[in-house]
């Protein structure tokens, strides 16, 4: 009887070990790998467009989190802007590479007349740049608590 309980316990342990070894932490999706989840955590909705996560080009200690980018047809991008910024984004950049934008996104991202929004969805600060292309590119940089 004791031997049977020991065997059942041994089989159960072996089964659990196999399951545990088959499932590693890499099998669980990370928020850092999901641009939609990052946007949601930052207080934004995720657009119905292909999104990418781009590492920040900044290497200093005051670095922001990875940058989410997406582009698509102007009406789709405008729908996203309106959904996340009621009334839209009216602020237009007066020149290329504005200092506040470069500090968060790096050089070469923001061009003259791009629309720029800065603010916070506490506790997460953000900078959003909407390009002027036929299919506008949107860059969203966020900085907040450690993820």
PDB file of C-alpha atoms in Angstrom:
ATOM      1  CA  UNK A   1       0.000   0.000   0.000  1.00  0.00           C
ATOM      2  CA  UNK A   2       2.758   2.450   0.947  1.00  0.00           C
ATOM      3  CA  UNK A   3       4.647   1.391  -2.134  1.00  0.00           C
ATOM      4  CA  UNK A   4       1.592   2.158  -4.336  1.00  0.00           C
ATOM      5  CA  UNK A   5       1.217   5.657  -2.815  1.00  0.00           C
ATOM      6  CA  UNK A   6       4.922   6.228  -3.344  1.00  0.00           C
ATOM      7  CA  UNK A   7       4.608   5.208  -7.015  1.00  0.00           C
ATOM      8  CA  UNK A   8       1.565   7.450  -7.542  1.00  0.00           C
ATOM      9  CA  UNK A   9       3.477  10.338  -5.963  1.00  0.00           C
ATOM     10  CA  UNK A  10       6.523   9.642  -8.116  1.00  0.00           C
ATOM     11  CA  UNK A  11       4.425   9.540 -11.302  1.00  0.00           C
ATOM     12  CA  UNK A  12       2.675  12.783 -10.344  1.00  0.00           C
ATOM     13  CA  UNK A  13       6.015  14.511  -9.667  1.00  0.00           C
ATOM     14  CA  UNK A  14       7.450  13.274 -12.951  1.00  0.00           C
ATOM     15  CA  UNK A  15       4.387  14.528 -14.839  1.00  0.00           C
ATOM     16  CA  UNK A  16       4.579  17.948 -13.190  1.00  0.00           C
ATOM     17  CA  UNK A  17       8.311  18.150 -13.963  1.00  0.00           C
ATOM     18  CA  UNK A  18       7.664  17.410 -17.634  1.00  0.00           C
ATOM     19  CA  UNK A  19       4.931  20.043 -17.797  1.00  0.00           C
ATOM     20  CA  UNK A  20       7.118  22.594 -16.031  1.00  0.00           C
ATOM     21  CA  UNK A  21      10.054  21.936 -18.331  1.00  0.00           C
ATOM     22  CA  UNK A  22       7.831  22.231 -21.406  1.00  0.00           C
ATOM     23  CA  UNK A  23       6.545  25.645 -20.299  1.00  0.00           C
ATOM     24  CA  UNK A  24       9.227  28.193 -19.788  1.00  0.00           C
ATOM     25  CA  UNK A  25       8.937  31.889 -19.056  1.00  0.00           C
ATOM     26  CA  UNK A  26       9.598  32.529 -22.747  1.00  0.00           C
ATOM     27  CA  UNK A  27       6.266  30.847 -23.563  1.00  0.00           C
ATOM     28  CA  UNK A  28       4.374  33.556 -21.705  1.00  0.00           C
ATOM     29  CA  UNK A  29       3.930  36.728 -23.780  1.00  0.00           C
ATOM     30  CA  UNK A  30       5.608  39.762 -22.289  1.00  0.00           C
ATOM     31  CA  UNK A  31       4.068  43.224 -22.357  1.00  0.00           C
ATOM     32  CA  UNK A  32       7.435  44.483 -23.610  1.00  0.00           C
ATOM     33  CA  UNK A  33       6.960  42.400 -26.781  1.00  0.00           C
ATOM     34  CA  UNK A  34       3.393  43.504 -27.509  1.00  0.00           C
ATOM     35  CA  UNK A  35       2.940  47.024 -28.929  1.00  0.00           C
ATOM     36  CA  UNK A  36      -0.831  46.898 -28.416  1.00  0.00           C
ATOM     37  CA  UNK A  37      -0.424  46.051 -24.733  1.00  0.00           C
ATOM     38  CA  UNK A  38       2.186  48.792 -24.319  1.00  0.00           C
ATOM     39  CA  UNK A  39      -0.167  51.356 -25.865  1.00  0.00           C
ATOM     40  CA  UNK A  40      -3.030  50.187 -23.660  1.00  0.00           C
ATOM     41  CA  UNK A  41      -0.865  50.410 -20.546  1.00  0.00           C
ATOM     42  CA  UNK A  42       0.079  53.927 -21.603  1.00  0.00           C
ATOM     43  CA  UNK A  43      -3.560  54.992 -21.799  1.00  0.00           C
ATOM     44  CA  UNK A  44      -3.979  54.698 -25.572  1.00  0.00           C
ATOM     45  CA  UNK A  45      -6.069  52.410 -27.717  1.00  0.00           C
ATOM     46  CA  UNK A  46      -4.285  50.132 -30.145  1.00  0.00           C
ATOM     47  CA  UNK A  47      -4.985  50.902 -33.810  1.00  0.00           C
ATOM     48  CA  UNK A  48      -6.148  48.238 -36.202  1.00  0.00           C
ATOM     49  CA  UNK A  49      -2.839  48.549 -38.051  1.00  0.00           C
ATOM     50  CA  UNK A  50       0.505  46.757 -38.060  1.00  0.00           C
ATOM     51  CA  UNK A  51       2.572  48.067 -35.157  1.00  0.00           C
ATOM     52  CA  UNK A  52       6.267  47.742 -34.407  1.00  0.00           C
ATOM     53  CA  UNK A  53       8.340  48.281 -31.310  1.00  0.00           C
ATOM     54  CA  UNK A  54      11.506  50.249 -31.982  1.00  0.00           C
ATOM     55  CA  UNK A  55      14.247  50.505 -29.392  1.00  0.00           C
ATOM     56  CA  UNK A  56      14.949  54.013 -28.262  1.00  0.00           C
ATOM     57  CA  UNK A  57      17.979  55.447 -30.059  1.00  0.00           C
ATOM     58  CA  UNK A  58      18.914  57.258 -26.844  1.00  0.00           C
ATOM     59  CA  UNK A  59      21.584  55.639 -24.738  1.00  0.00           C
ATOM     60  CA  UNK A  60      21.603  57.872 -21.664  1.00  0.00           C
ATOM     61  CA  UNK A  61      20.220  57.126 -18.215  1.00  0.00           C
ATOM     62  CA  UNK A  62      17.103  59.197 -18.919  1.00  0.00           C
ATOM     63  CA  UNK A  63      16.058  56.869 -21.725  1.00  0.00           C
ATOM     64  CA  UNK A  64      12.392  56.386 -22.479  1.00  0.00           C
ATOM     65  CA  UNK A  65      10.711  53.044 -23.021  1.00  0.00           C
ATOM     66  CA  UNK A  66      10.670  51.427 -26.463  1.00  0.00           C
ATOM     67  CA  UNK A  67       8.860  53.432 -29.113  1.00  0.00           C
ATOM     68  CA  UNK A  68       5.728  52.120 -30.811  1.00  0.00           C
ATOM     69  CA  UNK A  69       5.341  53.003 -34.485  1.00  0.00           C
ATOM     70  CA  UNK A  70       2.609  52.343 -36.995  1.00  0.00           C
ATOM     71  CA  UNK A  71       1.434  53.742 -40.299  1.00  0.00           C
ATOM     72  CA  UNK A  72      -1.562  53.303 -42.504  1.00  0.00           C
ATOM     73  CA  UNK A  73      -4.206  55.036 -44.552  1.00  0.00           C
ATOM     74  CA  UNK A  74      -4.804  58.616 -43.409  1.00  0.00           C
ATOM     75  CA  UNK A  75      -8.460  57.987 -42.426  1.00  0.00           C
ATOM     76  CA  UNK A  76      -7.461  55.067 -40.178  1.00  0.00           C
ATOM     77  CA  UNK A  77      -4.678  57.078 -38.533  1.00  0.00           C
ATOM     78  CA  UNK A  78      -7.065  60.019 -38.081  1.00  0.00           C
ATOM     79  CA  UNK A  79      -9.599  57.726 -36.418  1.00  0.00           C
ATOM     80  CA  UNK A  80      -6.887  56.622 -33.961  1.00  0.00           C
ATOM     81  CA  UNK A  81      -5.879  60.247 -33.299  1.00  0.00           C
ATOM     82  CA  UNK A  82      -9.497  61.296 -32.700  1.00  0.00           C
ATOM     83  CA  UNK A  83     -10.119  58.322 -30.434  1.00  0.00           C
ATOM     84  CA  UNK A  84      -7.088  59.102 -28.285  1.00  0.00           C
ATOM     85  CA  UNK A  85      -7.082  62.903 -28.530  1.00  0.00           C
ATOM     86  CA  UNK A  86     -10.668  64.213 -28.652  1.00  0.00           C
ATOM     87  CA  UNK A  87     -10.545  67.212 -30.941  1.00  0.00           C
ATOM     88  CA  UNK A  88      -7.450  65.827 -32.657  1.00  0.00           C
ATOM     89  CA  UNK A  89      -3.843  67.010 -32.455  1.00  0.00           C
ATOM     90  CA  UNK A  90      -3.660  70.594 -33.651  1.00  0.00           C
ATOM     91  CA  UNK A  91      -0.106  71.422 -32.566  1.00  0.00           C
ATOM     92  CA  UNK A  92       2.250  71.483 -35.556  1.00  0.00           C
ATOM     93  CA  UNK A  93       6.038  71.424 -35.338  1.00  0.00           C
ATOM     94  CA  UNK A  94       7.633  74.733 -36.363  1.00  0.00           C
ATOM     95  CA  UNK A  95      10.780  72.987 -37.586  1.00  0.00           C
ATOM     96  CA  UNK A  96      12.573  69.663 -37.880  1.00  0.00           C
ATOM     97  CA  UNK A  97      13.851  67.895 -34.756  1.00  0.00           C
ATOM     98  CA  UNK A  98      12.305  69.998 -32.000  1.00  0.00           C
ATOM     99  CA  UNK A  99      14.374  69.707 -28.843  1.00  0.00           C
ATOM    100  CA  UNK A 100      11.596  68.165 -26.720  1.00  0.00           C
ATOM    101  CA  UNK A 101      10.827  65.537 -29.342  1.00  0.00           C
ATOM    102  CA  UNK A 102      14.486  64.702 -30.036  1.00  0.00           C
ATOM    103  CA  UNK A 103      15.000  64.165 -26.297  1.00  0.00           C
ATOM    104  CA  UNK A 104      12.444  61.368 -26.428  1.00  0.00           C
ATOM    105  CA  UNK A 105      12.510  59.953 -29.959  1.00  0.00           C
ATOM    106  CA  UNK A 106      15.960  60.854 -31.235  1.00  0.00           C
ATOM    107  CA  UNK A 107      16.903  62.885 -34.302  1.00  0.00           C
ATOM    108  CA  UNK A 108      15.298  62.540 -37.709  1.00  0.00           C
ATOM    109  CA  UNK A 109      11.862  61.346 -36.560  1.00  0.00           C
ATOM    110  CA  UNK A 110       9.924  64.600 -36.377  1.00  0.00           C
ATOM    111  CA  UNK A 111       9.736  66.958 -39.351  1.00  0.00           C
ATOM    112  CA  UNK A 112       8.415  70.494 -39.797  1.00  0.00           C
ATOM    113  CA  UNK A 113       4.585  70.575 -39.764  1.00  0.00           C
ATOM    114  CA  UNK A 114       4.245  67.097 -38.195  1.00  0.00           C
ATOM    115  CA  UNK A 115       1.594  67.071 -35.493  1.00  0.00           C
ATOM    116  CA  UNK A 116       3.020  66.688 -31.994  1.00  0.00           C
ATOM    117  CA  UNK A 117       1.280  65.902 -28.711  1.00  0.00           C
ATOM    118  CA  UNK A 118       2.923  65.682 -25.294  1.00  0.00           C
ATOM    119  CA  UNK A 119       1.346  65.006 -21.953  1.00  0.00           C
ATOM    120  CA  UNK A 120       0.703  62.312 -19.393  1.00  0.00           C
ATOM    121  CA  UNK A 121      -1.769  59.609 -18.603  1.00  0.00           C
ATOM    122  CA  UNK A 122      -0.575  59.449 -15.011  1.00  0.00           C
ATOM    123  CA  UNK A 123       1.833  57.963 -14.184  1.00  0.00           C
ATOM    124  CA  UNK A 124       2.955  57.584 -17.802  1.00  0.00           C
ATOM    125  CA  UNK A 125       4.300  60.546 -19.783  1.00  0.00           C
ATOM    126  CA  UNK A 126       4.079  60.453 -23.565  1.00  0.00           C
ATOM    127  CA  UNK A 127       5.137  62.120 -26.801  1.00  0.00           C
ATOM    128  CA  UNK A 128       3.214  61.382 -29.998  1.00  0.00           C
ATOM    129  CA  UNK A 129       4.322  62.477 -33.471  1.00  0.00           C
ATOM    130  CA  UNK A 130       1.997  62.076 -36.452  1.00  0.00           C
ATOM    131  CA  UNK A 131       3.732  62.436 -39.804  1.00  0.00           C
ATOM    132  CA  UNK A 132       2.335  64.148 -42.889  1.00  0.00           C
ATOM    133  CA  UNK A 133       2.796  61.369 -45.421  1.00  0.00           C
ATOM    134  CA  UNK A 134      -0.036  59.999 -47.564  1.00  0.00           C
ATOM    135  CA  UNK A 135       0.034  57.071 -45.157  1.00  0.00           C
ATOM    136  CA  UNK A 136       1.099  58.887 -41.989  1.00  0.00           C
ATOM    137  CA  UNK A 137       3.598  57.288 -39.645  1.00  0.00           C
ATOM    138  CA  UNK A 138       2.856  57.631 -35.944  1.00  0.00           C
ATOM    139  CA  UNK A 139       5.565  57.423 -33.260  1.00  0.00           C
ATOM    140  CA  UNK A 140       4.517  57.007 -29.635  1.00  0.00           C
ATOM    141  CA  UNK A 141       7.132  57.260 -26.893  1.00  0.00           C
ATOM    142  CA  UNK A 142       6.110  56.607 -23.307  1.00  0.00           C
ATOM    143  CA  UNK A 143       7.903  56.704 -20.013  1.00  0.00           C
ATOM    144  CA  UNK A 144       6.547  55.404 -16.783  1.00  0.00           C
ATOM    145  CA  UNK A 145       7.026  52.900 -14.004  1.00  0.00           C
ATOM    146  CA  UNK A 146       9.248  49.904 -14.669  1.00  0.00           C
ATOM    147  CA  UNK A 147       7.375  47.240 -16.628  1.00  0.00           C
TER     148      UNK A 147
END
